[in-house]
């Protein structure tokens, strides 16, 4: 939905670098801009610099180089408490010596708000997270999910335009996480808040966000809406990081009409869509999603290349079947098939032939 | 059947009621736990609780008066001290024989010292009178011996008072045994080789009692046989005194002639009251008697009253004049200075504890070692170092003079006063404040401060409203520790406190080691303990002891 080019950027990172020790760059050349109201998720492996980015935005770390702008104003020299950014911490950071209501009242008090106005806002914020009945409790008397809701309410109660959340659901169980994921997105969209959300969990990233920034090694590897990220990964890191993925290594033989012929290391020839390759002779890693692999020759182009495969394992998963194959010398090639009445259930040892549409198989960097 | 099973007690697998088997299992656990604790418990009991309890008991213990002067205390019981009249003759009589025995046992000076706490001058009165008690006996001995030389012989006396084959007054013997035991703080058992004759006890009560006491003392304390030992000078006094009124008609035996002869001679002797007035004119005033009577109880509140600058008098409690109220002043000063020390420890310790909790591990460890460094040097050395620093020719004054801040003639007085004590004790007690604070601050995650700032709080507000309240338990723990240590501190105030900066403990130490008034020392100690407990209780009510964390 968000088309960043047409909207004015609300948060902007421009060539931002960060080093803690003066020797290694934790964040390398970060460029990011997000428009008002967008829900952006930073996704990436541990240590990739997500929290660091968030801390720079919140003002608890200073960028070693580069410029961070909020609503067009550079905030490098604005102290954290003047940035007006709501923040939800991983461990909630609810003040243990205050009740829930006092916790929520805190940001309003430091803004010198009157008592009646404060109470009204507190009740409204608690209402948003359905926690009105808990105003008098201490944080230690709440469950993890309840604490999380209060932390969210506290970050929203003073009506910030930008809210940062650092793995806010990391400590919760799956069911609760899903409920809260839904609530957070609903609130963010209803209130029109710009949100930067950090997570490890790719499902969370894909289901919640308008756009996802995949981090690795201090860089954004790809910044795209979830569907594009999944279906059109820009490089092999993203392809492997998001969702399940099969990879095969080889060399580009020729490229014509947007289809590349790739000779795998085992000698087989396959079709692929050139993404990061431009000329024959380059090494490449092709990537194909398990559900896009076809066993039925009738559904493929007549001139499509196919590969021989041996079934190693068949797992019944209810809605789908997950079959592990040996293909071109690789033992962990996965295919997923829908549990349809006509779908064959393969047995280990069976020899089959597989293929795919050229545009589903992406030839990426090696 | 099923009905009873449902309503009856739940049974364990072996058929016994579940409650009982549970109780047994729990008891076994408790016993095992107790066995583990036992060595320490016994150690603490023997080396800590027991000595303290016995020390505190001394603050009310007062049996020395009734042990030393048992008959005087009895005789004084009916005397109305408030009239200001002298007590009756029996009191003087009882006092003469009590004092005599005490003087022989060399216990009268101890009593004098005890009563001197209440009334100055009693000590020397007792000491001097103890030396003159013999005079009366000597005056009476001479005419007696002239009358019949047999009185010189100890065996004559023995034959008069010993029961021999006649009936003996065993009760009198036992009473005198107890009296000697109480007086000498030791046992008075063993063979005495003497039993007072019941007939004599009837006819000559004072003399028989005095002789029995002498016999018990001679046999048990001096290890001599009363049958062959010459008696004390008090015995002729007692005998002649008794014979003035005695009826000898019921007696028989060889001694009767001697006694009749002596009674007929009617040897002159002064009244006991007259004799005491002769020894020292103070005895002819009501004051020493009032003192003895007021403090004759086995337990006394006297030490506690002394400890708060008051005194027990026949008229009730009397307060010392304001300018002599040293101890109350000292108590108040001890409290105020301990609070000041606690306060300055908080002020100095808080930032350090904060640094310790927030620095990176390596630097924090170095800092922690620096904080603990004072523990590695002797307390005495540290205190003396402050003396070097603070004295008028000391380092700080020298520097101030050198800079020109202070004139050489007007060097600051920073030692031997309250300032010196506060400075030195703050330094010494600081680690006890820092460590509990540090251990509490360590548990406060930095994310709270960040959260507060992200919510719009300035650094100060974030600290004051979020960090500080969470560090209060550490302050509480440190304060209790420092305050309790400070209130009982002794060495440092002794060295750097001069006269103005000493604590109540210094007074306690003085009474324990110099004036030997242990009762007062114990009373002071008890009051100190009570003050600490009351403060602790108040603290619990106000702050809540659950909020105190030592780690
Ligand atoms: N205060 C710090 N001092 C020095 N190095 C730090 C500091 N904080 C983070 N780093 C380093 O910076 C890198 C990025 O850390 P960051 O916390 O941003 O990762 P992250 O993406 O949030 O990881 P995670 O998903 O595990 O939270 C890591 O290698 C980390 O060791
Ligand atoms: Mg992180």
mmCIF file with all atom_site columns, C-alpha atoms and ligand atoms in Angstrom, chain A residues 19-21 26-27 44-54 61 90 166-167 198-200 215, chain B residues 450, ligand 1:
data_model
loop_
_atom_site.group_PDB
_atom_site.id
_atom_site.type_symbol
_atom_site.label_atom_id
_atom_site.label_alt_id
_atom_site.label_comp_id
_atom_site.label_asym_id
_atom_site.label_entity_id
_atom_site.label_seq_id
_atom_site.pdbx_PDB_ins_code
_atom_site.Cartn_x
_atom_site.Cartn_y
_atom_site.Cartn_z
_atom_site.occupancy
_atom_site.B_iso_or_equiv
_atom_site.pdbx_formal_charge
_atom_site.auth_seq_id
_atom_site.auth_comp_id
_atom_site.auth_asym_id
_atom_site.auth_atom_id
_atom_site.pdbx_PDB_model_num
ATOM   1  C CA  . UNK A 1 19  ? 30.420 1.945   15.628 1.00 0.00 ? 19  UNK A CA  1
ATOM   2  C CA  . UNK A 1 20  ? 30.629 1.203   19.346 1.00 0.00 ? 20  UNK A CA  1
ATOM   3  C CA  . UNK A 1 21  ? 34.325 0.476   19.614 1.00 0.00 ? 21  UNK A CA  1
ATOM   4  C CA  . UNK A 1 26  ? 27.746 -2.261  13.526 1.00 0.00 ? 26  UNK A CA  1
ATOM   5  C CA  . UNK A 1 27  ? 25.562 -0.281  11.154 1.00 0.00 ? 27  UNK A CA  1
ATOM   6  C CA  . UNK A 1 44  ? 17.241 -9.867  10.752 1.00 0.00 ? 44  UNK A CA  1
ATOM   7  C CA  . UNK A 1 45  ? 19.459 -12.322 12.545 1.00 0.00 ? 45  UNK A CA  1
ATOM   8  C CA  . UNK A 1 46  ? 20.833 -11.625 15.977 1.00 0.00 ? 46  UNK A CA  1
ATOM   9  C CA  . UNK A 1 47  ? 23.535 -8.984  16.095 1.00 0.00 ? 47  UNK A CA  1
ATOM   10 C CA  . UNK A 1 48  ? 22.617 -7.468  12.756 1.00 0.00 ? 48  UNK A CA  1
ATOM   11 C CA  . UNK A 1 49  ? 22.157 -4.003  14.234 1.00 0.00 ? 49  UNK A CA  1
ATOM   12 C CA  . UNK A 1 50  ? 18.374 -3.711  14.541 1.00 0.00 ? 50  UNK A CA  1
ATOM   13 C CA  . UNK A 1 51  ? 18.320 -2.575  18.155 1.00 0.00 ? 51  UNK A CA  1
ATOM   14 C CA  . UNK A 1 52  ? 21.159 -0.201  17.451 1.00 0.00 ? 52  UNK A CA  1
ATOM   15 C CA  . UNK A 1 53  ? 19.115 1.481   14.720 1.00 0.00 ? 53  UNK A CA  1
ATOM   16 C CA  . UNK A 1 54  ? 16.153 1.774   17.017 1.00 0.00 ? 54  UNK A CA  1
ATOM   17 C CA  . UNK A 1 61  ? 22.818 6.063   20.941 1.00 0.00 ? 61  UNK A CA  1
ATOM   18 C CA  . UNK A 1 90  ? 11.657 -5.957  24.981 1.00 0.00 ? 90  UNK A CA  1
ATOM   19 C CA  . UNK A 1 166 ? 11.924 -3.751  20.096 1.00 0.00 ? 166 UNK A CA  1
ATOM   20 C CA  . UNK A 1 167 ? 10.866 -7.384  20.000 1.00 0.00 ? 167 UNK A CA  1
ATOM   21 C CA  . UNK A 1 198 ? 11.886 -5.018  15.458 1.00 0.00 ? 198 UNK A CA  1
ATOM   22 C CA  . UNK A 1 199 ? 11.531 -8.760  15.419 1.00 0.00 ? 199 UNK A CA  1
ATOM   23 C CA  . UNK A 1 200 ? 13.324 -12.030 14.930 1.00 0.00 ? 200 UNK A CA  1
ATOM   24 C CA  . UNK A 1 215 ? 18.906 -6.576  8.052  1.00 0.00 ? 215 UNK A CA  1
ATOM   25 C CA  . UNK B 2 450 ? 15.570 4.789   29.032 1.00 0.00 ? 450 UNK B CA  1
HETATM 26 N N1  . LIG C 3 .   ? 26.610 -1.096  23.960 1.00 0.00 ? 1   LIG C N1  1
HETATM 27 C C1  . LIG C 3 .   ? 27.310 -1.785  23.058 1.00 0.00 ? 1   LIG C C1  1
HETATM 28 N N2  . LIG C 3 .   ? 28.657 -1.754  23.061 1.00 0.00 ? 1   LIG C N2  1
HETATM 29 C C2  . LIG C 3 .   ? 29.362 -2.441  22.166 1.00 0.00 ? 1   LIG C C2  1
HETATM 30 N N3  . LIG C 3 .   ? 28.839 -3.216  21.222 1.00 0.00 ? 1   LIG C N3  1
HETATM 31 C C3  . LIG C 3 .   ? 27.501 -3.305  21.148 1.00 0.00 ? 1   LIG C C3  1
HETATM 32 C C4  . LIG C 3 .   ? 26.670 -2.606  22.069 1.00 0.00 ? 1   LIG C C4  1
HETATM 33 N N4  . LIG C 3 .   ? 25.374 -2.877  21.793 1.00 0.00 ? 1   LIG C N4  1
HETATM 34 C C5  . LIG C 3 .   ? 25.407 -3.709  20.713 1.00 0.00 ? 1   LIG C C5  1
HETATM 35 N N5  . LIG C 3 .   ? 26.676 -3.961  20.330 1.00 0.00 ? 1   LIG C N5  1
HETATM 36 C C6  . LIG C 3 .   ? 27.088 -4.795  19.221 1.00 0.00 ? 1   LIG C C6  1
HETATM 37 O O1  . LIG C 3 .   ? 26.472 -4.285  18.083 1.00 0.00 ? 1   LIG C O1  1
HETATM 38 C C7  . LIG C 3 .   ? 26.020 -5.334  17.252 1.00 0.00 ? 1   LIG C C7  1
HETATM 39 C C8  . LIG C 3 .   ? 24.562 -5.123  16.904 1.00 0.00 ? 1   LIG C C8  1
HETATM 40 O O2  . LIG C 3 .   ? 23.822 -5.182  18.119 1.00 0.00 ? 1   LIG C O2  1
HETATM 41 P P1  . LIG C 3 .   ? 22.250 -4.982  18.139 1.00 0.00 ? 1   LIG C P1  1
HETATM 42 O O3  . LIG C 3 .   ? 21.847 -5.003  19.564 1.00 0.00 ? 1   LIG C O3  1
HETATM 43 O O4  . LIG C 3 .   ? 21.885 -3.786  17.368 1.00 0.00 ? 1   LIG C O4  1
HETATM 44 O O5  . LIG C 3 .   ? 21.757 -6.297  17.413 1.00 0.00 ? 1   LIG C O5  1
HETATM 45 P P2  . LIG C 3 .   ? 20.255 -6.778  17.152 1.00 0.00 ? 1   LIG C P2  1
HETATM 46 O O6  . LIG C 3 .   ? 20.074 -6.798  15.712 1.00 0.00 ? 1   LIG C O6  1
HETATM 47 O O7  . LIG C 3 .   ? 19.304 -5.979  17.939 1.00 0.00 ? 1   LIG C O7  1
HETATM 48 O O8  . LIG C 3 .   ? 20.328 -8.251  17.707 1.00 0.00 ? 1   LIG C O8  1
HETATM 49 P P3  . LIG C 3 .   ? 19.202 -9.057  18.483 1.00 0.00 ? 1   LIG C P3  1
HETATM 50 O O9  . LIG C 3 .   ? 18.266 -9.529  17.477 1.00 0.00 ? 1   LIG C O9  1
HETATM 51 O O10 . LIG C 3 .   ? 19.973 -10.183 19.077 1.00 0.00 ? 1   LIG C O10 1
HETATM 52 O O11 . LIG C 3 .   ? 18.600 -8.159  19.474 1.00 0.00 ? 1   LIG C O11 1
HETATM 53 C C9  . LIG C 3 .   ? 26.299 -6.622  17.974 1.00 0.00 ? 1   LIG C C9  1
HETATM 54 O O12 . LIG C 3 .   ? 27.434 -7.234  17.392 1.00 0.00 ? 1   LIG C O12 1
HETATM 55 C C10 . LIG C 3 .   ? 26.589 -6.202  19.360 1.00 0.00 ? 1   LIG C C10 1
HETATM 56 O O13 . LIG C 3 .   ? 27.577 -7.014  19.898 1.00 0.00 ? 1   LIG C O13 1
#
